[in-house]
Amino acid sequence: MSTSASPPPQPDRWSSARISVAAAAVVLFAVAGVAAAGIDKPVHEILQHGGRFAVVLTCSVVGLALVAWLLLRPRPAKPSSLGWFSVIVSALCLLATVFIWISVAADDTIAGAPGTVVTSQAQTADYLRSEQRDGMQQIPTGVMIQTAQFTDANNVRVTGYLWQRLPATADPKTASVELPAAVDSSGVGEQVYLHPNNDGTQTVGWKLRATLRETFDYSHYPLDKQVIWSTMWTRTPGTVLVPDFAAYPPWEPASNLGLYTGMVTGEWNPHFTTFSMGDSTTRTTLGNPNATPDTTIPALHFSTGITREFLSPLLDRLIPLIVITLLVFASLFVVTTDSDRRSLAGFSTWTVIGFCGAMMLVVAVQHSSLRSTTGSTGVVYAEYFYFILYLVIALVAFNVVEYTSTRRFAFLDWNGNMAARLLYWPVVTVLLLGTTVGVFLL
């Protein structure tokens, strides 16, 4: 009696795919672990290690998405599994974006101060020696800022006190300092105190009222950090301004020395204060026959790093956009080719296109308001919210036209335009995460 041979077992393509996905997830997590090695304070050093953080976040999000795919096994035969997978991918991207926001706001890296930062008299002496200025007469100069207020995108109004330790023979009514960035005849004001010193010098203090003009970088708005430079030049030839560290406690940039403790900060929080020394090039002799056009002027800088309170402006921009995003998403549920449902919902192709046009106009008005608020000549981070929404609204309008036309893409016709609904939030959140990583980490 003959028996027919059983057919050889066919390979399980689904099992092979799962093995490949699991291997890819393991590799991504390994890469993320290697990139994260050596970062001691991840929340406070994100800007310092931006490229590595970009690798860590990208690999982590993609790896976790692959794990979710393994657990849910999404397939067209199970639309609910596809829905949950869409939700998980969107949530992962949104959480990664919020993590970047929080980390950027908490980052305490000291950056943006011009010249060479000095925090002690010993460092000042080393700098002067390296620049061959240790033989010049030194004029210790100190600053205490009481108020600081932005008057427009490039001007900041500061008030406080400025003092110098001058020779006893110097005229106490004239400060040996000039603020080259001051506008509107502002700067060092009237003398308010004078103290003779035991070493034959006199400490003279003047009122400081200055509107300083500076190019501020708003590219990270509303998570931007700014540095206010109070640049000082000496008015007396043969002298150099140095920080009066003897008038302060031991200098720590994070202690915000040089700022009034009762200072009203408003939407800005002091991040650090520091003195730095450098040069200013005027490219002119200023009429001095003994100078050359490339002669540099020694400069003393008092820098104040400030961080914007980002929550309020971020919510002001995001809440209207979130409402518009939800409304546009809801419009996908009225798209149908069923004549009965169409009459019930009052749907037509031009109705949805008109709605998308109205939403586009609202977004454009909000976008214009943002440009007016920042006064920036470039593209700021918050503008990408509007760019993403422009693209999403345009895609929804295209989806309506394509779905209701006689010639349609097969995947759009699947399960009553289900593909567009499943892809909507992943597209929005992936674009948001991608722009956030690009702006802050790359």
Coordinates of C-alpha atoms in Angstrom, one line a residue:
M1 CA 0.0 0.0 0.0
S2 CA 1.6 3.2 -1.1
T3 CA 1.4 6.4 0.9
S4 CA 1.7 9.9 -0.7
A5 CA 4.5 12.0 0.7
S6 CA 3.4 15.0 2.7
P7 CA 4.3 18.4 1.2
P8 CA 7.3 20.1 2.8
P9 CA 6.5 22.7 5.4
Q10 CA 6.2 26.2 4.0
P11 CA 8.2 29.0 5.8
D12 CA 6.1 31.2 8.0
R13 CA 6.7 34.6 6.5
W14 CA 5.0 36.3 9.5
S15 CA 7.3 34.7 12.0
S16 CA 10.3 35.7 9.9
A17 CA 9.1 39.3 9.8
R18 CA 8.7 39.3 13.6
I19 CA 12.2 38.0 14.1
S20 CA 13.6 40.7 11.8
V21 CA 11.6 43.4 13.6
A22 CA 12.8 42.1 17.0
A23 CA 16.4 42.1 15.8
A24 CA 16.1 45.7 14.5
A25 CA 14.6 46.8 17.8
V26 CA 17.5 45.3 19.8
V27 CA 20.0 47.0 17.5
L28 CA 18.3 50.4 17.9
F29 CA 18.2 50.1 21.7
A30 CA 21.9 49.1 21.6
V31 CA 22.8 52.2 19.5
A32 CA 20.7 54.4 21.9
G33 CA 22.6 53.0 24.9
V34 CA 26.0 53.6 23.3
A35 CA 25.0 57.2 22.4
A36 CA 23.7 57.9 25.9
A37 CA 26.9 56.6 27.6
G38 CA 28.8 59.3 29.3
I39 CA 25.9 61.8 29.6
D40 CA 25.8 62.5 33.4
K41 CA 22.8 64.9 33.5
P42 CA 20.6 64.2 30.6
V43 CA 18.0 66.9 31.4
H44 CA 20.6 69.6 32.0
E45 CA 23.0 68.9 29.2
I46 CA 20.8 68.3 26.2
L47 CA 22.2 71.3 24.2
Q48 CA 25.8 70.4 25.0
H49 CA 25.3 66.8 23.6
G50 CA 22.6 67.6 20.9
G51 CA 23.8 65.2 18.3
R52 CA 24.0 62.3 20.7
F53 CA 20.6 63.1 22.2
A54 CA 19.1 63.1 18.6
V55 CA 20.4 59.6 18.1
V56 CA 19.2 58.4 21.5
L57 CA 15.7 59.8 21.0
T58 CA 15.3 58.6 17.4
C59 CA 16.5 55.1 18.2
S60 CA 14.4 54.9 21.3
V61 CA 11.2 56.0 19.6
V62 CA 11.6 53.7 16.6
G63 CA 12.7 50.8 18.8
L64 CA 9.6 51.2 21.1
A65 CA 7.4 51.5 18.0
L66 CA 8.8 48.2 16.7
V67 CA 8.1 46.6 20.1
A68 CA 4.5 47.8 19.9
W69 CA 4.3 46.3 16.4
L70 CA 5.5 42.9 17.8
L71 CA 3.0 43.0 20.6
L72 CA -0.1 44.2 18.6
R73 CA 0.7 42.5 15.3
P74 CA -1.2 45.1 13.3
R75 CA -2.7 44.0 10.0
P76 CA -5.5 45.2 7.7
A77 CA -7.7 42.3 8.9
K78 CA -7.6 43.8 12.4
P79 CA -8.3 47.5 12.1
S80 CA -8.4 48.0 15.8
S81 CA -4.8 46.8 16.1
L82 CA -3.8 49.4 13.5
G83 CA -5.7 52.0 15.5
W84 CA -3.8 51.2 18.7
F85 CA -0.5 51.1 16.9
S86 CA -1.2 54.6 15.5
V87 CA -2.0 55.8 19.0
I88 CA 1.2 54.4 20.4
V89 CA 3.4 55.8 17.7
S90 CA 1.8 59.2 18.1
A91 CA 2.2 59.1 21.9
L92 CA 5.8 58.1 21.7
C93 CA 6.6 61.0 19.3
L94 CA 4.7 63.5 21.5
L95 CA 6.4 62.3 24.7
A96 CA 9.8 62.6 23.1
T97 CA 8.9 66.2 21.9
V98 CA 7.8 67.2 25.4
F99 CA 11.0 65.7 26.9
I100 CA 13.0 67.9 24.6
W101 CA 11.0 71.0 25.6
I102 CA 11.6 70.3 29.3
S103 CA 15.2 69.5 28.8
V104 CA 15.9 72.6 26.8
A105 CA 14.2 74.8 29.5
A106 CA 16.2 73.1 32.2
D107 CA 19.5 73.2 30.4
D108 CA 22.0 75.1 32.5
T109 CA 24.9 75.3 30.1
I110 CA 26.7 78.6 30.2
A111 CA 27.1 79.9 26.7
G112 CA 26.8 83.1 24.7
A113 CA 29.1 85.4 26.8
P114 CA 31.5 87.2 24.5
G115 CA 35.2 87.1 24.9
T116 CA 37.0 85.1 27.7
V117 CA 35.0 84.4 30.8
V118 CA 36.8 85.3 34.1
T119 CA 35.5 84.5 37.5
S120 CA 38.4 85.6 39.8
Q121 CA 41.2 88.1 40.0
A122 CA 43.7 85.3 39.2
Q123 CA 42.0 84.5 36.0
T124 CA 41.9 88.2 35.1
A125 CA 45.6 88.5 35.7
D126 CA 46.3 85.4 33.5
Y127 CA 44.2 86.9 30.7
L128 CA 46.0 90.3 30.8
R129 CA 49.3 88.5 30.8
S130 CA 48.3 86.4 27.8
E131 CA 47.2 89.6 25.9
Q132 CA 50.4 91.5 27.0
R133 CA 48.3 94.0 28.9
D134 CA 49.5 93.3 32.4
G135 CA 51.6 96.5 32.4
M136 CA 48.6 98.7 31.8
Q137 CA 46.9 100.6 34.6
Q138 CA 43.9 98.5 35.8
I139 CA 40.6 100.1 36.7
P140 CA 38.4 97.7 38.8
T141 CA 34.8 98.1 37.6
G142 CA 31.6 96.6 39.0
V143 CA 28.0 96.5 38.0
M144 CA 24.7 95.9 39.8
I145 CA 21.6 95.6 37.6
Q146 CA 18.3 96.5 39.3
T147 CA 15.9 96.2 36.3
A148 CA 16.0 94.9 32.8
Q149 CA 13.1 95.2 30.3
F150 CA 12.9 94.5 26.6
T151 CA 11.5 97.5 24.8
D152 CA 11.5 95.8 21.4
A153 CA 13.1 92.8 19.7
N154 CA 16.7 94.2 19.8
N155 CA 16.7 96.8 22.6
V156 CA 16.8 96.2 26.3
R157 CA 16.5 98.9 29.0
V158 CA 18.7 98.3 32.1
T159 CA 19.0 100.3 35.3
G160 CA 21.2 99.9 38.3
Y161 CA 24.6 101.1 39.5
L162 CA 28.1 101.1 38.1
W163 CA 31.2 101.8 40.1
Q164 CA 35.0 102.1 39.7
R165 CA 38.0 102.3 41.9
L166 CA 39.9 105.3 40.5
P167 CA 43.1 107.1 41.5
A168 CA 42.6 109.7 44.2
T169 CA 43.6 112.4 41.6
A170 CA 40.8 111.4 39.1
D171 CA 37.7 113.5 38.6
P172 CA 35.0 111.6 40.4
K173 CA 32.3 113.3 38.3
T174 CA 33.4 111.6 35.2
A175 CA 33.3 107.8 34.8
S176 CA 36.2 106.3 33.1
V177 CA 33.9 104.0 31.1
E178 CA 31.8 104.1 28.0
L179 CA 28.9 101.9 26.9
P180 CA 29.3 101.5 23.1
A181 CA 26.0 99.7 22.7
A182 CA 23.9 102.3 24.5
V183 CA 21.4 104.3 22.4
D184 CA 19.5 107.5 22.9
S185 CA 22.3 109.2 24.8
S186 CA 21.8 106.7 27.6
G187 CA 24.6 105.3 29.7
V188 CA 26.3 106.2 32.9
G189 CA 24.4 108.9 34.8
E190 CA 25.0 111.1 37.8
Q191 CA 27.3 110.3 40.6
V192 CA 25.5 108.8 43.6
Y193 CA 28.4 108.0 46.1
L194 CA 32.1 108.3 46.7
H195 CA 34.2 106.3 49.2
P196 CA 37.9 107.0 49.8
N197 CA 40.0 103.8 50.2
N198 CA 43.0 103.1 52.4
D199 CA 45.2 102.3 49.3
G200 CA 45.0 105.8 48.0
T201 CA 42.2 105.2 45.6
Q202 CA 38.5 106.2 45.6
T203 CA 35.4 104.2 44.8
V204 CA 33.0 106.2 42.8
G205 CA 29.5 105.0 42.0
W206 CA 27.2 106.3 39.3
K207 CA 23.6 105.6 38.4
L208 CA 23.3 103.3 35.3
R209 CA 20.4 104.0 32.9
A210 CA 21.0 102.5 29.5
T211 CA 19.1 101.2 26.6
L212 CA 21.4 98.5 25.1
R213 CA 21.0 97.5 21.5
E214 CA 21.9 93.9 20.6
T215 CA 21.1 91.3 18.1
F216 CA 19.1 88.6 20.0
D217 CA 18.6 85.1 18.6
Y218 CA 14.9 84.2 18.6
S219 CA 15.3 81.0 16.5
H220 CA 14.3 78.8 19.5
Y221 CA 11.2 80.9 20.5
P222 CA 9.4 80.3 22.8
L223 CA 12.1 78.1 24.4
D224 CA 14.8 80.6 23.7
K225 CA 17.6 81.8 26.0
Q226 CA 19.2 85.2 25.6
V227 CA 22.4 86.9 26.8
I228 CA 22.3 90.6 27.6
W229 CA 25.8 92.1 27.0
S230 CA 26.8 95.2 28.9
T231 CA 30.0 96.0 27.0
M232 CA 32.3 98.6 28.5
W233 CA 35.2 100.5 27.1
T234 CA 37.7 102.7 29.0
R235 CA 37.8 106.4 28.3
T236 CA 41.4 106.9 29.6
P237 CA 44.2 105.9 27.3
G238 CA 46.7 103.4 28.7
T239 CA 44.2 101.8 31.1
V240 CA 42.2 98.6 31.0
L241 CA 38.9 97.8 32.7
V242 CA 38.9 94.7 35.0
P243 CA 36.1 93.2 37.1
D244 CA 36.0 94.4 40.7
F245 CA 35.7 90.9 42.2
A246 CA 36.6 92.3 45.6
A247 CA 33.1 93.9 45.7
Y248 CA 31.3 90.5 45.3
P249 CA 31.2 87.2 47.1
P250 CA 33.3 84.4 45.5
W251 CA 32.0 84.4 41.9
E252 CA 29.8 81.6 40.7
P253 CA 27.9 82.2 37.4
A254 CA 24.8 80.4 38.6
S255 CA 24.6 82.6 41.7
N256 CA 23.4 85.6 39.6
L257 CA 25.8 88.0 41.3
G258 CA 25.5 91.5 40.0
L259 CA 21.7 91.3 39.9
Y260 CA 19.4 92.9 42.5
T261 CA 17.8 90.1 44.5
G262 CA 14.4 91.8 44.4
M263 CA 14.6 92.2 40.6
V264 CA 11.2 91.7 38.8
T265 CA 12.0 89.2 36.0
G266 CA 8.6 89.0 34.3
E267 CA 8.6 86.4 31.6
W268 CA 12.4 86.0 31.9
N269 CA 14.4 84.1 34.6
P270 CA 18.1 84.9 35.2
H271 CA 20.2 82.0 34.2
F272 CA 23.7 83.2 34.9
T273 CA 25.9 86.3 35.3
T274 CA 29.5 86.5 34.4
F275 CA 32.3 88.9 33.5
S276 CA 34.3 88.4 30.4
M277 CA 37.2 90.2 28.7
G278 CA 37.9 90.7 25.0
D279 CA 38.6 93.1 22.3
S280 CA 36.5 95.4 20.1
T281 CA 37.6 96.3 16.6
T282 CA 36.6 99.7 15.3
R283 CA 38.4 99.5 11.9
T284 CA 39.3 103.2 12.3
T285 CA 41.9 105.3 14.1
L286 CA 39.2 107.6 15.6
G287 CA 41.5 110.4 14.6
N288 CA 44.4 109.2 16.7
P289 CA 47.6 109.7 14.7
N290 CA 49.3 107.0 16.8
A291 CA 46.7 104.3 16.1
T292 CA 46.1 102.1 13.0
P293 CA 42.7 101.1 11.6
D294 CA 43.1 97.5 12.9
T295 CA 43.9 98.7 16.5
T296 CA 41.7 96.9 19.0
I297 CA 40.0 98.4 22.1
P298 CA 40.1 96.4 25.3
A299 CA 36.5 95.6 26.4
L300 CA 35.0 94.4 29.6
H301 CA 31.7 92.6 29.3
F302 CA 29.1 91.9 32.0
S303 CA 26.8 89.3 30.6
T304 CA 23.4 88.3 32.0
G305 CA 21.9 85.0 30.7
I306 CA 18.2 84.8 30.8
T307 CA 15.7 82.0 30.1
R308 CA 12.1 82.7 28.9
E309 CA 9.2 81.3 30.9
F310 CA 8.1 79.2 27.9
L311 CA 4.8 77.7 29.2
S312 CA 2.6 80.7 28.8
P313 CA 3.7 81.7 25.2
L314 CA 3.8 78.0 24.2
L315 CA 0.2 77.4 25.4
D316 CA -0.9 80.7 23.8
R317 CA 0.3 79.3 20.4
L318 CA -0.5 75.7 20.8
I319 CA -4.1 75.7 22.2
P320 CA -5.6 77.4 19.1
L321 CA -3.6 75.2 16.8
I322 CA -4.6 72.0 18.7
V323 CA -8.3 73.0 18.3
I324 CA -7.8 73.5 14.6
T325 CA -5.9 70.2 14.3
L326 CA -8.8 68.4 16.0
L327 CA -11.4 70.0 13.7
V328 CA -9.4 69.1 10.6
F329 CA -9.1 65.5 11.9
A330 CA -12.9 65.4 12.5
S331 CA -13.5 66.5 8.9
L332 CA -12.0 63.1 7.8
F333 CA -15.0 61.4 9.3
V334 CA -17.5 63.1 7.1
V335 CA -15.8 62.1 4.0
T336 CA -17.8 59.4 2.4
T337 CA -19.0 58.1 -1.0
D338 CA -22.2 56.7 0.5
S339 CA -25.1 58.8 -0.8
D340 CA -27.3 58.2 2.3
R341 CA -24.6 59.1 4.8
R342 CA -23.6 62.1 2.6
S343 CA -27.1 63.6 2.7
L344 CA -27.3 63.0 6.5
A345 CA -23.9 64.7 7.2
G346 CA -24.4 67.5 4.6
F347 CA -21.1 66.6 3.1
S348 CA -19.8 67.6 -0.2
T349 CA -16.3 67.8 -1.6
W350 CA -16.4 71.6 -1.9
T351 CA -17.8 71.9 1.7
V352 CA -14.7 70.2 3.1
I353 CA -12.4 72.1 0.8
G354 CA -14.0 75.4 1.9
F355 CA -13.6 74.4 5.5
C356 CA -9.9 73.6 4.9
G357 CA -9.5 77.0 3.3
A358 CA -11.0 78.7 6.2
M359 CA -8.8 76.9 8.6
M360 CA -5.8 77.8 6.5
L361 CA -6.7 81.4 6.8
V362 CA -7.0 81.3 10.5
V363 CA -3.6 79.6 10.8
A364 CA -2.1 82.3 8.5
V365 CA -3.4 85.1 10.8
Q366 CA -2.0 83.4 13.8
H367 CA 1.3 82.9 12.0
S368 CA 1.5 86.6 11.1
S369 CA 0.8 87.5 14.7
L370 CA 3.8 85.4 15.8
R371 CA 6.1 87.1 13.3
S372 CA 5.0 90.5 14.6
T373 CA 5.6 89.4 18.2
T374 CA 9.2 88.1 17.8
G375 CA 10.3 90.6 15.2
S376 CA 12.8 87.9 14.0
T377 CA 14.2 88.1 10.5
G378 CA 14.6 84.3 10.4
V379 CA 12.3 81.3 11.1
V380 CA 11.7 80.7 14.8
Y381 CA 10.8 77.3 16.3
A382 CA 7.1 78.1 16.9
E383 CA 6.6 78.8 13.2
Y384 CA 7.1 75.1 12.4
F385 CA 3.8 74.5 14.2
Y386 CA 2.1 76.5 11.5
F387 CA 4.1 75.0 8.7
I388 CA 3.1 71.5 9.9
L389 CA -0.5 72.5 10.0
Y390 CA -0.4 74.1 6.5
L391 CA 0.9 70.8 5.2
V392 CA -1.7 68.7 7.1
I393 CA -4.6 70.8 6.0
A394 CA -3.4 70.6 2.4
L395 CA -3.1 66.8 2.7
V396 CA -6.6 66.6 4.1
A397 CA -8.0 68.7 1.2
F398 CA -6.1 66.5 -1.3
N399 CA -7.5 63.4 0.5
V400 CA -11.0 64.6 0.1
V401 CA -10.6 65.3 -3.6
E402 CA -8.8 62.0 -4.3
Y403 CA -11.2 59.9 -2.2
T404 CA -14.3 61.3 -3.9
S405 CA -12.9 61.2 -7.4
T406 CA -13.6 58.4 -9.9
R407 CA -9.9 57.4 -10.0
R408 CA -8.6 56.6 -6.5
F409 CA -5.6 55.1 -4.8
A410 CA -6.4 51.6 -3.5
F411 CA -5.3 52.3 0.0
L412 CA -7.6 55.4 0.3
D413 CA -10.6 53.3 -0.7
W414 CA -9.8 50.7 2.0
N415 CA -12.4 50.5 4.8
G416 CA -14.0 53.9 4.1
N417 CA -11.0 56.2 4.1
M418 CA -9.6 54.5 7.2
A419 CA -6.0 54.9 6.1
A420 CA -6.1 58.7 6.2
R421 CA -7.6 58.6 9.7
L422 CA -4.9 56.1 10.9
L423 CA -2.1 58.1 9.5
Y424 CA -3.3 61.6 10.6
W425 CA -1.8 61.8 14.1
P426 CA 1.4 59.8 13.4
V427 CA 2.1 62.3 10.5
V428 CA 1.5 65.3 12.8
T429 CA 3.5 64.0 15.7
V430 CA 6.4 62.7 13.6
L431 CA 6.7 66.0 11.8
L432 CA 6.6 67.8 15.2
L433 CA 9.3 65.6 16.7
G434 CA 11.4 65.9 13.6
T435 CA 11.4 69.7 13.5
T436 CA 12.0 69.8 17.3
V437 CA 15.1 67.5 17.0
G438 CA 16.3 69.5 14.0
V439 CA 16.0 72.9 15.6
F440 CA 17.4 72.1 19.1
L441 CA 19.7 69.0 18.7
L442 CA 21.2 69.2 15.2

